[in-house]
């Protein structure tokens, strides 16, 4: 025993040296900030500054506790976040503005010849050689340092030139996920919207939007905060690796286990989450849906048929569309499920306002009744009936509604399943009289039982038992999932029993692992069904917790106003990015008709190529598209005036005529024509050319014209597209200029023309919110921006100022611009198209806002663009979001006294120069942070739904949160009708409790949660009811080259990684050190052995989309048949040359490209109505195959 | 009774998510400087795996720690001969290759590269030689999440049956965060020829005096956990200092502060220093219990009296009474020392982790029949594996701990669902409602200041009146001419 080595306190001397370490633990100040990265963590961090230098960060641990029953939030954070301080002073930092050398040369030459910078820019881009001199060097090095004055002038000149020459809708900006740093996001979008530029969506593009959410709930995504996991008593992780990707939140899951929650993890690999599983189910990747379909089969049989659970049935009647009536339709002598019966079809209600959008149920006596809450009642002239009361809207009598029509009559109905025989199954039904004669109706519930093969003694092709291999039995799922039927049965029974005992505290935590497949909406609907059948949605501790790329800009309404400059101009020019890049990066040229892998039944007039459907969707007002037309909207405006159109209505009429005649065309119909190229691209807060470029190599080739693209795919669309013009030579290098604001040299900066040094997250002020928790956090400057960097808000204001200056000769007066905007969700546009009718095919008249896009005419004022940017505009006092509105003139008046102001044009405005004032503006105008406005917003909603709500905000009426508050401590937001959860009384946020507890309808056709989608396109694809469709087969994807089958062909999976948040941090030395020092893929040990690949050996991954070169990790925790490349690396760190191409290998997105699912392009039909990041096709990328081989030898 | 006070860290491995936030918190503050690049005072290892430095648990190779040599405790790595003969040669010391070659990246090339015919990338550069490295071949977390499982996980010395690694029905994965154990019988201190290493009387923290250390590196060899490192710039040994500048001001260690999984607990343990030597002479499988027996009940008046005699202040005794470490280590016996058989008597303790149920994995995956919350026998992780890590080979102490976790969950589930919770269930696992409630609270809703109860140090003996005015003006190094 080394007793004599113990130095007691009394031990004299020899301890002074300890100050060596004490001196390190000293600092001058601590500043609260956060990380503006796309992770939804929203963690509060204390940044320690010593000698004016950021030394380190540690988590804040002063989150207010929600309640004594829920674990606290501290210390939120993760290994990525805590390594952020490394970036500030690292050699990876962008310290100065840079331009590609050739561009700087051209610019200096041009400026020597032209006094007007706009003319100088024209002289470069209008000369093909000069233009090519820099565009052809994209990604090939040769940057030169420049000064701010030069780059800002060049960018502004290019902006003015592009707007004047091509139209402002050729100027685009990409930045994702505002919630993480919403003012930085707003910097560029505010500039673009004042200009008339295009803001690009991200949530759908990332394939993080779960389309099943709008399908079922009419809601983009609404999820519980992670603290609510703690209330769950049965948790299934399906496609979500919480410890890896929700690191700060996962303790709520591990802690829920001690409260007795069971945790089931469905994951093909033994991932970190499975460490916490009670049961780990290595379900075949992409086939989780099959497991859930069979689980639902068991649930329906054992908890609805063999035995009834009152709680479940009551829930089904009140909150789902299960009791709603569906017409059976006969086609070719075969009955199948058709549309919902509408009030307009019944004599009793034939004259009802919006009767085509009002649905019916049957009561238990067989009478057809019309409950309140259908979407038609949201938009009729008599408010007060749009609610969830099961009361007949005509006579106000309660309805004792029937779930099932099981009784005397049943009809054999055809159910079609992918890869299986059609099944004729008897379904209970009844014949009723309508204004169009007798029709057969049944309920959604009856259809659902038949769809799942639960017979109730009915005849037809029902499975005989659980062991009968027919859809959707436990035996049937085995071949899709690899999970045994006994295991499925056990989980299904546990699921049902837990739902019953806990009254709906069943939770599915899900994410990218399942959402990135082509048929993700079906997978989601399969487990949403399991949740709805157990009454688990709209309850604390229950529901679908979808966590991937989801975001929550808590002060949504004022933020939208500021970010989209709607305080000055409405509407905004917004673009769904999947459609945009599918078309503009020419990926559509390589895609074959989707009917080869996603086959509709005949009968509906659905084009066979996704690009054709998209073109139709644009023309029918379902989806936006930029540029709008094959000419500048500014020039069209001018031409309309010249043609005698004096007012806006006349301009619209003139344009409709031109579109009808084909004289003017939608740009999407000829995207490869130079007049339809996007020209100028602003990138900030993102890695748009790499981590966010699905089909990266197609971007390099067609958008950038970079010489190292490795695309080898064939242009199979050539003889298949009918709506788009085919040009034999695909364009290369569409963009005139790419500008990237960044703090680090990532792949996108390497490929951009101009790099602007951006301030880091410890060098600027911003507001941060998330849906993982209910606090509002600050990002704040611990130190000033280092070197020559500047905050995004500052950079875009500098560009705006220069644009205003340069506009004086080019746009001296305000002028008009035309915006082609789609039919929007939460507006009457969502009931615009009862039937799909195409005006171009003569099926109806072209009517803007009804059968085609809205054609909005707005005014731009470039000379005052900077003034407007810096001033809070007049529309701010009248705000709304998600269809809820409120007035705030008094708040505006008060704020004009509190905050600095700026005067111009004879008026005084709130000055937005300082981001902290922008923050105070957002917080003042939001019901979530200003309780008085919440009361007003609830009052507004009360009127529409006819139920009391304002009391929900009474408790917080006098509470207002300010910027100074959130710099002191994270502050919790309040109840607000903009969101469907409630947070009063220390309750964790859980979605849809407002609906379940207060009778507010979901924004769907029935007003209820939709298990049945009755749009004829869904019927055509046999997706009206929940169903299962597997992964797309490699053979129809055209991704593997000839002879590939001889190599090691693997399913290429890109889950979110451990050592980065997307690509951020993956290049951070801390992360590189703790991982394998660069890009890697994970291979199963047996697969690796087959290709003689050893651990840490160099490998090459190839397919027709591109090439990746990296190292292999060989591990038995990876399932055979797949290769994992954790999303998202950078192609910048130690990348070797490819054997195939002789050039340096690419990045994960080099191997992927997107395919758009046409059923997600619908519009103008209830919940299938567009909104930004809300509805539309998503950028699926999981159905992808590659060949893996050794790099050497 | 020679009562000593020790600050102790307890890790609930059942909650550890393997995120490594702790490691970086430590790195940022303490080892982000030249000579310390390769040091990770706190690191996290995937188990099964071989860890950092590679195979550190293999004392047949490294010869760290102590052995019971015929009733005498002796450092395993030192022969019976005089230390002097071995002064200039450390045959058992890990080489840099056993840790890893720290590297940097030539990031500046990404904006600085001249125009070329291919995309510029950033090469890897050694932080030791400054030379370009073709490839990174090792790191401080090289076998993370079963990377290279056939080479690393399969060679975990605790694993009796390596075939488990390739069996999808049985494979498992857990994490082991590690730092200096601030042992009661520190081999590092015992081995130091310069007597530079000491254990602080007030809190038990083991430190290397940076003035006295001569860089002989005996400590590096002697520590069986390989938690003393050699700083090649200063030529001195450095190790985890238990964040004493933070703990002595009542703040918890940076690693613990940053622990996102909320797995760490900090508190005072009182122990009888006179019993350490005898306890360490027990056979391997008795060591855990012997070590536990040394921990004294802070509520016992006799212990308190003896503690006061040893100058342990009252607020330290109060902290000892409220110590979550006492609850977890002694009272409930949930937390176990890592490799007690190394006989340094480590003062970091670990609650073993549950795991999913085993399965048959052939064409189909069929999990073993189990109740809603699986019982001990159905768990994937083999008991002998955990016993090798945390029980000195004694499976029973590990099983007891796991059984309590399971019983707690079953009992709480019943309460959660409004059912009658059967106290007999708890009793079988050695719990009662009070202790179960206490454990439940510690594992879940216990807040920051409940998970870490750290008494600050009093400084009256350090001339506080003078220091108050002179603090920061240099005590260690007074400027020429004085302050």
mmCIF file of C-alpha atoms in Angstrom, chain A residues 476-752:
data_model
loop_
_atom_site.group_PDB
_atom_site.id
_atom_site.type_symbol
_atom_site.label_atom_id
_atom_site.label_comp_id
_atom_site.label_asym_id
_atom_site.label_seq_id
_atom_site.Cartn_x
_atom_site.Cartn_y
_atom_site.Cartn_z
ATOM 1 C CA UNK A 476 -46.839 -13.818 -45.154
ATOM 2 C CA UNK A 477 -44.516 -11.226 -43.650
ATOM 3 C CA UNK A 478 -41.731 -13.722 -43.013
ATOM 4 C CA UNK A 479 -40.591 -13.718 -46.624
ATOM 5 C CA UNK A 480 -40.332 -9.932 -46.656
ATOM 6 C CA UNK A 481 -38.906 -9.196 -43.235
ATOM 7 C CA UNK A 482 -36.914 -12.253 -42.210
ATOM 8 C CA UNK A 483 -38.650 -12.139 -38.823
ATOM 9 C CA UNK A 484 -40.378 -15.281 -37.605
ATOM 10 C CA UNK A 485 -44.133 -15.353 -37.181
ATOM 11 C CA UNK A 486 -44.012 -16.259 -33.488
ATOM 12 C CA UNK A 487 -41.953 -13.195 -32.781
ATOM 13 C CA UNK A 488 -44.335 -11.056 -34.762
ATOM 14 C CA UNK A 489 -47.268 -12.467 -32.836
ATOM 15 C CA UNK A 490 -45.658 -11.739 -29.529
ATOM 16 C CA UNK A 491 -44.889 -8.127 -30.441
ATOM 17 C CA UNK A 492 -48.341 -7.601 -31.952
ATOM 18 C CA UNK A 493 -50.078 -8.840 -28.823
ATOM 19 C CA UNK A 494 -47.845 -6.788 -26.583
ATOM 20 C CA UNK A 495 -48.589 -3.764 -28.758
ATOM 21 C CA UNK A 496 -52.332 -4.248 -28.507
ATOM 22 C CA UNK A 497 -52.329 -4.990 -24.811
ATOM 23 C CA UNK A 498 -50.137 -2.052 -24.031
ATOM 24 C CA UNK A 499 -52.371 0.246 -26.052
ATOM 25 C CA UNK A 500 -55.346 -0.993 -24.112
ATOM 26 C CA UNK A 501 -53.776 -0.853 -20.655
ATOM 27 C CA UNK A 502 -52.073 2.475 -21.129
ATOM 28 C CA UNK A 503 -54.904 4.032 -23.151
ATOM 29 C CA UNK A 504 -52.794 4.761 -26.141
ATOM 30 C CA UNK A 505 -49.281 5.254 -24.889
ATOM 31 C CA UNK A 506 -47.778 3.317 -27.783
ATOM 32 C CA UNK A 507 -45.079 5.162 -29.651
ATOM 33 C CA UNK A 508 -43.212 4.627 -32.899
ATOM 34 C CA UNK A 509 -40.041 6.620 -33.189
ATOM 35 C CA UNK A 510 -39.053 6.738 -36.803
ATOM 36 C CA UNK A 511 -36.881 8.528 -39.279
ATOM 37 C CA UNK A 512 -34.651 8.336 -42.288
ATOM 38 C CA UNK A 513 -34.089 4.593 -42.018
ATOM 39 C CA UNK A 514 -37.550 4.053 -43.419
ATOM 40 C CA UNK A 515 -38.437 7.467 -44.819
ATOM 41 C CA UNK A 516 -35.859 7.425 -47.600
ATOM 42 C CA UNK A 517 -37.351 4.532 -49.551
ATOM 43 C CA UNK A 518 -39.451 5.026 -52.652
ATOM 44 C CA UNK A 519 -42.525 3.666 -50.883
ATOM 45 C CA UNK A 520 -41.864 5.425 -47.608
ATOM 46 C CA UNK A 521 -45.425 6.722 -47.460
ATOM 47 C CA UNK A 522 -46.694 3.151 -47.394
ATOM 48 C CA UNK A 523 -44.290 2.120 -44.655
ATOM 49 C CA UNK A 524 -45.363 5.088 -42.572
ATOM 50 C CA UNK A 525 -49.030 4.471 -43.153
ATOM 51 C CA UNK A 526 -48.571 0.882 -41.986
ATOM 52 C CA UNK A 527 -47.366 1.880 -38.533
ATOM 53 C CA UNK A 528 -49.634 4.902 -38.335
ATOM 54 C CA UNK A 529 -52.437 2.383 -38.773
ATOM 55 C CA UNK A 530 -51.112 0.419 -35.803
ATOM 56 C CA UNK A 531 -51.070 3.628 -33.782
ATOM 57 C CA UNK A 532 -54.563 4.681 -34.774
ATOM 58 C CA UNK A 533 -55.982 1.232 -34.075
ATOM 59 C CA UNK A 534 -54.668 1.497 -30.522
ATOM 60 C CA UNK A 535 -55.862 5.045 -29.948
ATOM 61 C CA UNK A 536 -52.291 6.240 -29.675
ATOM 62 C CA UNK A 537 -52.276 9.553 -31.521
ATOM 63 C CA UNK A 538 -53.042 12.840 -29.821
ATOM 64 C CA UNK A 539 -51.942 11.497 -26.463
ATOM 65 C CA UNK A 540 -48.915 12.212 -24.363
ATOM 66 C CA UNK A 541 -46.643 9.202 -24.602
ATOM 67 C CA UNK A 542 -48.162 7.974 -27.836
ATOM 68 C CA UNK A 543 -48.022 8.505 -31.554
ATOM 69 C CA UNK A 544 -45.630 8.752 -34.408
ATOM 70 C CA UNK A 545 -42.441 10.502 -33.502
ATOM 71 C CA UNK A 546 -40.782 11.182 -36.818
ATOM 72 C CA UNK A 547 -37.362 12.635 -36.404
ATOM 73 C CA UNK A 548 -35.411 13.433 -39.489
ATOM 74 C CA UNK A 549 -34.865 16.908 -40.783
ATOM 75 C CA UNK A 550 -38.077 17.901 -39.105
ATOM 76 C CA UNK A 551 -37.945 21.366 -37.821
ATOM 77 C CA UNK A 552 -40.065 23.723 -35.913
ATOM 78 C CA UNK A 553 -39.692 27.410 -36.345
ATOM 79 C CA UNK A 554 -41.660 28.134 -33.228
ATOM 80 C CA UNK A 555 -42.393 31.812 -33.974
ATOM 81 C CA UNK A 556 -43.551 30.654 -37.394
ATOM 82 C CA UNK A 557 -45.814 33.487 -38.496
ATOM 83 C CA UNK A 558 -43.556 36.491 -37.835
ATOM 84 C CA UNK A 559 -40.578 34.507 -38.987
ATOM 85 C CA UNK A 560 -42.281 33.710 -42.305
ATOM 86 C CA UNK A 561 -43.128 37.375 -42.695
ATOM 87 C CA UNK A 562 -39.553 38.497 -42.106
ATOM 88 C CA UNK A 563 -37.839 35.643 -43.915
ATOM 89 C CA UNK A 564 -40.028 35.760 -47.001
ATOM 90 C CA UNK A 565 -40.262 39.566 -46.887
ATOM 91 C CA UNK A 566 -44.020 39.214 -46.632
ATOM 92 C CA UNK A 567 -43.997 42.322 -44.491
ATOM 93 C CA UNK A 568 -43.484 43.971 -47.888
ATOM 94 C CA UNK A 569 -44.555 41.633 -50.680
ATOM 95 C CA UNK A 570 -46.951 38.687 -50.930
ATOM 96 C CA UNK A 571 -47.031 35.986 -52.186
ATOM 97 C CA UNK A 572 -43.547 34.557 -52.204
ATOM 98 C CA UNK A 573 -41.742 32.706 -54.933
ATOM 99 C CA UNK A 574 -41.158 29.294 -53.426
ATOM 100 C CA UNK A 575 -39.986 26.130 -55.110
ATOM 101 C CA UNK A 576 -40.228 22.463 -54.211
ATOM 102 C CA UNK A 577 -36.662 21.378 -54.687
ATOM 103 C CA UNK A 578 -37.194 17.719 -55.660
ATOM 104 C CA UNK A 579 -39.038 18.743 -58.797
ATOM 105 C CA UNK A 580 -36.612 21.545 -59.475
ATOM 106 C CA UNK A 581 -33.474 19.443 -59.396
ATOM 107 C CA UNK A 582 -35.012 16.347 -60.932
ATOM 108 C CA UNK A 583 -35.629 18.563 -63.921
ATOM 109 C CA UNK A 584 -32.767 21.075 -63.868
ATOM 110 C CA UNK A 585 -29.970 18.653 -63.013
ATOM 111 C CA UNK A 586 -31.359 16.571 -65.859
ATOM 112 C CA UNK A 587 -31.794 13.465 -63.766
ATOM 113 C CA UNK A 588 -35.122 13.023 -65.538
ATOM 114 C CA UNK A 589 -33.227 12.282 -68.756
ATOM 115 C CA UNK A 590 -31.803 9.111 -67.200
ATOM 116 C CA UNK A 591 -35.024 7.926 -65.597
ATOM 117 C CA UNK A 592 -37.263 5.477 -67.396
ATOM 118 C CA UNK A 593 -41.050 5.423 -67.216
ATOM 119 C CA UNK A 594 -42.006 4.834 -63.625
ATOM 120 C CA UNK A 595 -44.661 2.426 -64.815
ATOM 121 C CA UNK A 596 -41.876 -0.158 -64.937
ATOM 122 C CA UNK A 597 -41.567 -0.071 -61.171
ATOM 123 C CA UNK A 598 -44.728 1.656 -59.995
ATOM 124 C CA UNK A 599 -47.585 0.459 -62.052
ATOM 125 C CA UNK A 600 -51.029 2.049 -62.030
ATOM 126 C CA UNK A 601 -54.189 0.253 -63.077
ATOM 127 C CA UNK A 602 -55.547 1.564 -66.323
ATOM 128 C CA UNK A 603 -58.337 4.058 -66.384
ATOM 129 C CA UNK A 604 -56.863 7.253 -65.064
ATOM 130 C CA UNK A 605 -55.145 9.652 -67.380
ATOM 131 C CA UNK A 606 -51.790 9.512 -65.686
ATOM 132 C CA UNK A 607 -48.638 10.109 -67.736
ATOM 133 C CA UNK A 608 -46.047 7.337 -67.545
ATOM 134 C CA UNK A 609 -42.908 9.389 -66.895
ATOM 135 C CA UNK A 610 -42.332 11.294 -63.661
ATOM 136 C CA UNK A 611 -41.200 14.372 -65.598
ATOM 137 C CA UNK A 612 -44.415 14.338 -67.581
ATOM 138 C CA UNK A 613 -46.508 14.042 -64.431
ATOM 139 C CA UNK A 614 -44.535 16.880 -62.951
ATOM 140 C CA UNK A 615 -45.194 19.059 -65.998
ATOM 141 C CA UNK A 616 -48.883 18.284 -65.677
ATOM 142 C CA UNK A 617 -48.749 19.059 -61.966
ATOM 143 C CA UNK A 618 -47.248 22.467 -62.694
ATOM 144 C CA UNK A 619 -49.812 23.358 -65.291
ATOM 145 C CA UNK A 620 -52.713 22.253 -63.107
ATOM 146 C CA UNK A 621 -51.469 24.330 -60.190
ATOM 147 C CA UNK A 622 -50.426 21.361 -58.056
ATOM 148 C CA UNK A 623 -46.731 22.151 -57.817
ATOM 149 C CA UNK A 624 -44.663 25.295 -58.374
ATOM 150 C CA UNK A 625 -41.892 25.524 -60.898
ATOM 151 C CA UNK A 626 -39.153 28.043 -61.498
ATOM 152 C CA UNK A 627 -38.528 29.553 -63.866
ATOM 153 C CA UNK A 628 -42.249 29.829 -64.473
ATOM 154 C CA UNK A 629 -42.354 30.460 -68.181
ATOM 155 C CA UNK A 630 -40.119 30.303 -71.181
ATOM 156 C CA UNK A 631 -39.673 34.041 -70.924
ATOM 157 C CA UNK A 632 -38.920 36.448 -68.123
ATOM 158 C CA UNK A 633 -41.999 37.304 -66.064
ATOM 159 C CA UNK A 634 -40.864 40.916 -66.212
ATOM 160 C CA UNK A 635 -40.816 40.841 -69.988
ATOM 161 C CA UNK A 636 -44.201 39.095 -70.108
ATOM 162 C CA UNK A 637 -45.570 41.858 -67.911
ATOM 163 C CA UNK A 638 -44.229 44.412 -70.327
ATOM 164 C CA UNK A 639 -45.646 42.585 -73.318
ATOM 165 C CA UNK A 640 -49.037 42.355 -71.634
ATOM 166 C CA UNK A 641 -49.003 46.094 -71.083
ATOM 167 C CA UNK A 642 -47.973 46.660 -74.659
ATOM 168 C CA UNK A 643 -50.848 44.409 -75.708
ATOM 169 C CA UNK A 644 -53.195 46.704 -73.854
ATOM 170 C CA UNK A 645 -53.628 44.893 -70.568
ATOM 171 C CA UNK A 646 -54.018 47.770 -68.176
ATOM 172 C CA UNK A 647 -54.882 46.102 -64.906
ATOM 173 C CA UNK A 648 -53.849 42.893 -63.180
ATOM 174 C CA UNK A 649 -56.942 40.986 -64.253
ATOM 175 C CA UNK A 650 -56.294 41.854 -67.865
ATOM 176 C CA UNK A 651 -52.680 40.787 -67.568
ATOM 177 C CA UNK A 652 -53.790 37.460 -66.165
ATOM 178 C CA UNK A 653 -56.326 36.973 -68.931
ATOM 179 C CA UNK A 654 -53.691 37.830 -71.542
ATOM 180 C CA UNK A 655 -51.268 35.339 -70.041
ATOM 181 C CA UNK A 656 -53.872 32.575 -69.746
ATOM 182 C CA UNK A 657 -54.633 32.994 -73.411
ATOM 183 C CA UNK A 658 -50.977 32.820 -74.337
ATOM 184 C CA UNK A 659 -50.537 29.696 -72.250
ATOM 185 C CA UNK A 660 -53.598 28.116 -73.775
ATOM 186 C CA UNK A 661 -52.406 28.816 -77.263
ATOM 187 C CA UNK A 662 -48.894 27.645 -76.493
ATOM 188 C CA UNK A 663 -47.398 30.983 -77.418
ATOM 189 C CA UNK A 664 -46.049 31.150 -73.912
ATOM 190 C CA UNK A 665 -45.059 27.887 -72.343
ATOM 191 C CA UNK A 666 -44.246 26.658 -68.896
ATOM 192 C CA UNK A 667 -40.474 26.437 -68.567
ATOM 193 C CA UNK A 668 -40.704 22.897 -67.236
ATOM 194 C CA UNK A 669 -41.857 21.749 -70.642
ATOM 195 C CA UNK A 670 -38.470 22.583 -72.160
ATOM 196 C CA UNK A 671 -35.990 22.664 -69.306
ATOM 197 C CA UNK A 672 -32.886 22.184 -71.414
ATOM 198 C CA UNK A 673 -33.501 25.328 -73.462
ATOM 199 C CA UNK A 674 -31.018 28.019 -72.398
ATOM 200 C CA UNK A 675 -33.815 30.509 -71.719
ATOM 201 C CA UNK A 676 -35.112 28.152 -69.044
ATOM 202 C CA UNK A 677 -31.879 27.566 -67.135
ATOM 203 C CA UNK A 678 -31.510 28.723 -63.568
ATOM 204 C CA UNK A 679 -28.604 31.179 -63.743
ATOM 205 C CA UNK A 680 -27.475 32.373 -60.392
ATOM 206 C CA UNK A 681 -27.280 30.281 -57.249
ATOM 207 C CA UNK A 682 -26.824 31.520 -53.706
ATOM 208 C CA UNK A 683 -25.841 28.863 -51.171
ATOM 209 C CA UNK A 684 -25.644 29.532 -47.455
ATOM 210 C CA UNK A 685 -25.894 27.452 -44.301
ATOM 211 C CA UNK A 686 -25.700 24.366 -46.452
ATOM 212 C CA UNK A 687 -23.606 21.969 -48.457
ATOM 213 C CA UNK A 688 -25.879 22.248 -51.465
ATOM 214 C CA UNK A 689 -23.557 20.740 -54.042
ATOM 215 C CA UNK A 690 -22.609 17.702 -51.978
ATOM 216 C CA UNK A 691 -24.557 16.525 -48.948
ATOM 217 C CA UNK A 692 -27.673 18.183 -50.349
ATOM 218 C CA UNK A 693 -27.143 17.212 -53.967
ATOM 219 C CA UNK A 694 -28.832 13.885 -54.529
ATOM 220 C CA UNK A 695 -27.423 12.830 -57.828
ATOM 221 C CA UNK A 696 -24.277 14.830 -57.092
ATOM 222 C CA UNK A 697 -22.525 13.779 -60.295
ATOM 223 C CA UNK A 698 -25.520 14.921 -62.366
ATOM 224 C CA UNK A 699 -25.211 18.272 -60.655
ATOM 225 C CA UNK A 700 -21.522 18.410 -61.492
ATOM 226 C CA UNK A 701 -22.228 17.610 -65.107
ATOM 227 C CA UNK A 702 -25.368 19.551 -65.970
ATOM 228 C CA UNK A 703 -25.716 22.299 -63.414
ATOM 229 C CA UNK A 704 -22.059 23.133 -62.847
ATOM 230 C CA UNK A 705 -20.296 21.796 -65.916
ATOM 231 C CA UNK A 706 -17.464 20.599 -63.667
ATOM 232 C CA UNK A 707 -15.075 18.421 -65.690
ATOM 233 C CA UNK A 708 -14.864 15.542 -63.229
ATOM 234 C CA UNK A 709 -18.416 14.266 -63.288
ATOM 235 C CA UNK A 710 -18.523 10.467 -63.351
ATOM 236 C CA UNK A 711 -22.038 9.849 -64.668
ATOM 237 C CA UNK A 712 -22.186 6.876 -67.034
ATOM 238 C CA UNK A 713 -25.937 6.294 -67.085
ATOM 239 C CA UNK A 714 -27.869 6.187 -70.350
ATOM 240 C CA UNK A 715 -30.462 8.749 -71.299
ATOM 241 C CA UNK A 716 -33.329 6.303 -71.312
ATOM 242 C CA UNK A 717 -36.060 8.952 -71.177
ATOM 243 C CA UNK A 718 -35.438 9.934 -74.774
ATOM 244 C CA UNK A 719 -38.343 8.181 -76.412
ATOM 245 C CA UNK A 720 -40.479 8.040 -73.324
ATOM 246 C CA UNK A 721 -41.270 11.602 -72.297
ATOM 247 C CA UNK A 722 -44.180 13.211 -74.056
ATOM 248 C CA UNK A 723 -44.736 16.478 -72.217
ATOM 249 C CA UNK A 724 -41.134 17.652 -72.201
ATOM 250 C CA UNK A 725 -39.097 18.722 -75.170
ATOM 251 C CA UNK A 726 -36.208 16.333 -75.763
ATOM 252 C CA UNK A 727 -32.952 18.008 -76.751
ATOM 253 C CA UNK A 728 -30.358 15.554 -77.924
ATOM 254 C CA UNK A 729 -27.441 17.365 -76.362
ATOM 255 C CA UNK A 730 -27.979 17.827 -72.674
ATOM 256 C CA UNK A 731 -26.701 21.173 -71.429
ATOM 257 C CA UNK A 732 -23.611 21.284 -69.219
ATOM 258 C CA UNK A 733 -22.915 24.141 -66.850
ATOM 259 C CA UNK A 734 -26.289 25.835 -66.668
ATOM 260 C CA UNK A 735 -25.348 28.169 -63.851
ATOM 261 C CA UNK A 736 -23.658 31.465 -64.639
ATOM 262 C CA UNK A 737 -22.531 31.989 -61.083
ATOM 263 C CA UNK A 738 -22.483 30.062 -57.825
ATOM 264 C CA UNK A 739 -21.939 31.948 -54.595
ATOM 265 C CA UNK A 740 -21.386 30.103 -51.339
ATOM 266 C CA UNK A 741 -21.345 31.655 -47.867
ATOM 267 C CA UNK A 742 -19.468 29.325 -45.571
ATOM 268 C CA UNK A 743 -17.264 29.156 -42.534
ATOM 269 C CA UNK A 744 -15.466 26.036 -43.690
ATOM 270 C CA UNK A 745 -14.061 24.657 -46.922
ATOM 271 C CA UNK A 746 -16.580 21.951 -47.658
ATOM 272 C CA UNK A 747 -17.296 20.256 -50.961
ATOM 273 C CA UNK A 748 -19.699 22.992 -52.039
ATOM 274 C CA UNK A 749 -17.165 25.752 -51.540
ATOM 275 C CA UNK A 750 -14.641 23.743 -53.519
ATOM 276 C CA UNK A 751 -17.060 23.738 -56.465
ATOM 277 C CA UNK A 752 -18.419 27.296 -56.134
#
